[in-house]
PDB file of C-alpha atoms in Angstrom:
ATOM      1  CA  LEU U 105       0.000   0.000   0.000  1.00  0.00           C
ATOM      2  CA  GLY U 106       2.930   2.326   0.534  1.00  0.00           C
ATOM      3  CA  TRP U 107       1.412   3.882   3.651  1.00  0.00           C
ATOM      4  CA  THR U 108       3.292   5.219   6.617  1.00  0.00           C
ATOM      5  CA  GLN U 109       2.193   4.472  10.144  1.00  0.00           C
ATOM      6  CA  ASP U 110       0.792   8.023  10.210  1.00  0.00           C
ATOM      7  CA  ASP U 111      -1.285   7.321   7.090  1.00  0.00           C
ATOM      8  CA  LEU U 112      -2.747   4.147   8.580  1.00  0.00           C
ATOM      9  CA  ALA U 113      -3.444   5.848  11.909  1.00  0.00           C
ATOM     10  CA  VAL U 114      -5.367   8.678  10.222  1.00  0.00           C
ATOM     11  CA  LYS U 115      -7.355   6.372   7.918  1.00  0.00           C
ATOM     12  CA  ALA U 116      -8.265   3.998  10.771  1.00  0.00           C
ATOM     13  CA  GLY U 117      -8.983   6.761  13.287  1.00  0.00           C
ATOM     14  CA  LEU U 118      -6.263   5.578  15.666  1.00  0.00           C
ATOM     15  CA  SER U 119      -3.259   7.303  17.179  1.00  0.00           C
ATOM     16  CA  LYS U 120       0.231   6.644  15.841  1.00  0.00           C
ATOM     17  CA  GLY U 121       1.346   5.784  19.380  1.00  0.00           C
ATOM     18  CA  PHE U 122      -1.394   3.165  19.686  1.00  0.00           C
ATOM     19  CA  LEU U 123      -0.359   1.571  16.373  1.00  0.00           C
ATOM     20  CA  SER U 124       3.283   1.574  17.423  1.00  0.00           C
ATOM     21  CA  ASP U 125       2.456  -0.084  20.752  1.00  0.00           C
ATOM     22  CA  LEU U 126       0.234  -2.605  18.967  1.00  0.00           C
ATOM     23  CA  GLU U 127       2.960  -3.431  16.454  1.00  0.00           C
ATOM     24  CA  ASN U 128       5.466  -3.959  19.269  1.00  0.00           C
ATOM     25  CA  GLY U 129       3.099  -6.149  21.288  1.00  0.00           C
ATOM     26  CA  LYS U 130       2.736  -3.612  24.103  1.00  0.00           C
ATOM     27  CA  ARG U 131      -1.043  -3.220  23.722  1.00  0.00           C
ATOM     28  CA  GLY U 132      -4.051  -5.286  22.866  1.00  0.00           C
ATOM     29  CA  ILE U 133      -6.812  -4.240  20.504  1.00  0.00           C
ATOM     30  CA  SER U 134     -10.588  -4.220  20.823  1.00  0.00           C
ATOM     31  CA  ALA U 135     -12.803  -5.901  18.235  1.00  0.00           C
ATOM     32  CA  ASP U 136     -14.068  -2.479  17.155  1.00  0.00           C
ATOM     33  CA  LYS U 137     -10.575  -1.137  16.441  1.00  0.00           C
ATOM     34  CA  LEU U 138      -9.588  -4.405  14.793  1.00  0.00           C
ATOM     35  CA  PHE U 139     -12.628  -4.095  12.519  1.00  0.00           C
ATOM     36  CA  ASP U 140     -11.554  -0.528  11.606  1.00  0.00           C
ATOM     37  CA  LEU U 141      -8.057  -1.710  10.691  1.00  0.00           C
ATOM     38  CA  ALA U 142      -9.396  -4.594   8.597  1.00  0.00           C
ATOM     39  CA  ARG U 143     -11.766  -2.257   6.750  1.00  0.00           C
ATOM     40  CA  VAL U 144      -9.079   0.331   6.010  1.00  0.00           C
ATOM     41  CA  LEU U 145      -6.642  -2.356   4.829  1.00  0.00           C
ATOM     42  CA  SER U 146      -9.343  -4.160   2.794  1.00  0.00           C
ATOM     43  CA  LEU U 147      -8.673  -7.376   4.705  1.00  0.00           C
ATOM     44  CA  SER U 148     -11.027  -9.835   6.341  1.00  0.00           C
ATOM     45  CA  LEU U 149     -10.695 -10.056  10.115  1.00  0.00           C
ATOM     46  CA  ASP U 150      -9.436 -13.595   9.637  1.00  0.00           C
ATOM     47  CA  SER U 151      -6.602 -12.594   7.279  1.00  0.00           C
ATOM     48  CA  LEU U 152      -5.653  -9.655   9.448  1.00  0.00           C
ATOM     49  CA  MET U 153      -5.371 -11.861  12.521  1.00  0.00           C
ATOM     50  CA  GLU U 154      -3.472 -14.588  10.641  1.00  0.00           C
ATOM     51  CA  ASN U 155      -1.210 -11.995   9.004  1.00  0.00           C
ATOM     52  CA  THR U 156      -1.587 -13.608   5.574  1.00  0.00           C
ATOM     53  CA  GLY U 157      -1.552 -10.245   3.817  1.00  0.00           C
ATOM     54  CA  GLU U 158      -4.232 -11.288   1.340  1.00  0.00           C
ATOM     55  CA  GLN U 159      -6.329  -8.313   0.360  1.00  0.00           C
ATOM     56  CA  SER U 160     -10.013  -8.585  -0.310  1.00  0.00           C
ATOM     57  CA  ASP U 161     -12.031  -6.500  -2.719  1.00  0.00           C
ATOM     58  CA  PRO U 162     -13.637  -3.743  -0.608  1.00  0.00           C
ATOM     59  CA  ARG U 163     -16.507  -3.528  -3.116  1.00  0.00           C
ATOM     60  CA  LYS U 164     -17.468  -7.168  -2.710  1.00  0.00           C
ATOM     61  CA  GLU U 165     -21.148  -7.636  -1.996  1.00  0.00           C
ATOM     62  CA  ILE U 166     -21.924  -9.337   1.282  1.00  0.00           C
ATOM     63  CA  GLU U 167     -25.064 -11.395   1.545  1.00  0.00           C
ATOM     64  CA  ILE U 168     -26.616 -11.170   4.993  1.00  0.00           C
ATOM     65  CA  PRO U 169     -28.877 -14.159   5.672  1.00  0.00           C
ATOM     66  CA  ALA U 170     -32.515 -13.164   6.185  1.00  0.00           C
ATOM     67  CA  SER U 171     -32.579 -14.791   9.625  1.00  0.00           C
ATOM     68  CA  LEU U 172     -29.564 -12.725  10.729  1.00  0.00           C
ATOM     69  CA  ALA U 173     -31.127  -9.537   9.330  1.00  0.00           C
ATOM     70  CA  ARG U 174     -34.317 -10.231  11.326  1.00  0.00           C
ATOM     71  CA  PHE U 175     -32.389 -10.970  14.514  1.00  0.00           C
ATOM     72  CA  ALA U 176     -30.165  -7.892  14.079  1.00  0.00           C
ATOM     73  CA  SER U 177     -33.212  -5.682  13.584  1.00  0.00           C
ATOM     74  CA  GLU U 178     -34.973  -7.104  16.653  1.00  0.00           C
ATOM     75  CA  ALA U 179     -31.815  -6.851  18.782  1.00  0.00           C
ATOM     76  CA  GLY U 180     -31.014  -3.316  17.585  1.00  0.00           C
ATOM     77  CA  LEU U 181     -27.608  -4.270  16.172  1.00  0.00           C
ATOM     78  CA  SER U 182     -25.833  -1.766  13.962  1.00  0.00           C
ATOM     79  CA  PHE U 183     -24.812  -2.733  10.441  1.00  0.00           C
ATOM     80  CA  ARG U 184     -21.217  -2.961  11.627  1.00  0.00           C
ATOM     81  CA  GLN U 185     -22.152  -5.283  14.512  1.00  0.00           C
ATOM     82  CA  THR U 186     -24.200  -7.433  12.137  1.00  0.00           C
ATOM     83  CA  LEU U 187     -21.230  -7.791   9.783  1.00  0.00           C
ATOM     84  CA  MET U 188     -18.956  -8.659  12.690  1.00  0.00           C
ATOM     85  CA  VAL U 189     -21.349 -11.391  13.877  1.00  0.00           C
ATOM     86  CA  LEU U 190     -21.538 -12.802  10.344  1.00  0.00           C
ATOM     87  CA  ASP U 191     -17.754 -12.670   9.936  1.00  0.00           C
ATOM     88  CA  MET U 192     -17.199 -14.383  13.300  1.00  0.00           C
ATOM     89  CA  ARG U 193     -19.540 -17.209  12.316  1.00  0.00           C
ATOM     90  CA  ARG U 194     -17.814 -17.620   8.952  1.00  0.00           C
ATOM     91  CA  GLN U 195     -14.421 -17.786  10.656  1.00  0.00           C
ATOM     92  CA  ILE U 196     -15.620 -20.431  13.088  1.00  0.00           C
ATOM     93  CA  ILE U 197     -17.162 -22.519  10.305  1.00  0.00           C
ATOM     94  CA  ALA U 198     -13.987 -22.178   8.203  1.00  0.00           C
ATOM     95  CA  HIS U 199     -11.909 -23.640  11.048  1.00  0.00           C
ATOM     96  CA  ARG U 200     -14.134 -26.653  11.680  1.00  0.00           C
ATOM     97  CA  SER U 201     -12.679 -30.037  10.890  1.00  0.00           C
ATOM     98  CA  THR U 202     -15.854 -31.201   9.143  1.00  0.00           C
ATOM     99  CA  THR U 203     -16.832 -30.069   5.680  1.00  0.00           C
ATOM    100  CA  LYS U 204     -20.552 -30.019   6.406  1.00  0.00           C
ATOM    101  CA  SER U 205     -22.008 -26.623   5.522  1.00  0.00           C
ATOM    102  CA  ASP U 206     -24.639 -25.135   7.788  1.00  0.00           C
ATOM    103  CA  ASP U 207     -27.669 -23.322   6.385  1.00  0.00           C
ATOM    104  CA  PRO U 208     -27.320 -19.732   7.693  1.00  0.00           C
ATOM    105  CA  ASP U 209     -31.096 -19.214   7.593  1.00  0.00           C
ATOM    106  CA  MET U 210     -31.605 -22.134   9.991  1.00  0.00           C
ATOM    107  CA  PHE U 211     -28.931 -20.868  12.383  1.00  0.00           C
ATOM    108  CA  ASP U 212     -29.727 -19.646  15.923  1.00  0.00           C
ATOM    109  CA  TRP U 213     -28.256 -16.134  15.585  1.00  0.00           C
ATOM    110  CA  GLN U 214     -29.469 -14.987  19.002  1.00  0.00           C
ATOM    111  CA  ARG U 215     -27.695 -17.810  20.806  1.00  0.00           C
ATOM    112  CA  PHE U 216     -24.536 -17.243  18.751  1.00  0.00           C
ATOM    113  CA  TYR U 217     -24.628 -13.486  19.387  1.00  0.00           C
ATOM    114  CA  GLU U 218     -24.997 -14.029  23.127  1.00  0.00           C
ATOM    115  CA  SER U 219     -21.911 -16.251  23.101  1.00  0.00           C
ATOM    116  CA  VAL U 220     -19.720 -13.780  21.141  1.00  0.00           C
ATOM    117  CA  ARG U 221     -21.173 -10.447  22.292  1.00  0.00           C
ATOM    118  CA  GLU U 222     -18.278  -9.710  24.649  1.00  0.00           C
ATOM    119  CA  PHE U 223     -15.856  -9.798  21.703  1.00  0.00           C
ATOM    120  CA  LEU U 224     -17.750  -7.206  19.642  1.00  0.00           C
TER     121      LEU U 224
END
């Protein structure tokens, strides 16, 4: 990307000192700030955390399952929170040892949200 640490800090809405501490392992990062970094770098949360460096297309359409959209509306989740819940589920499914694919419209989003809420 050719960005400096200052460039990344400005684009992600973070301080340069915070990024420096994060890079040197002196600080942790909240899910919200991690989401901001992933968005700015056009990376999925999974690739950012694995440090694979694979960029995703920021214009890629994301299909939100109808059942998740209903739950998010009822629970008052923001669009960002809804995307984070969906991304967390996809990451968990991707790391399963079985290849069985779950139907996202038959998924218990409320139960899943309650189990991951503290990480959002």
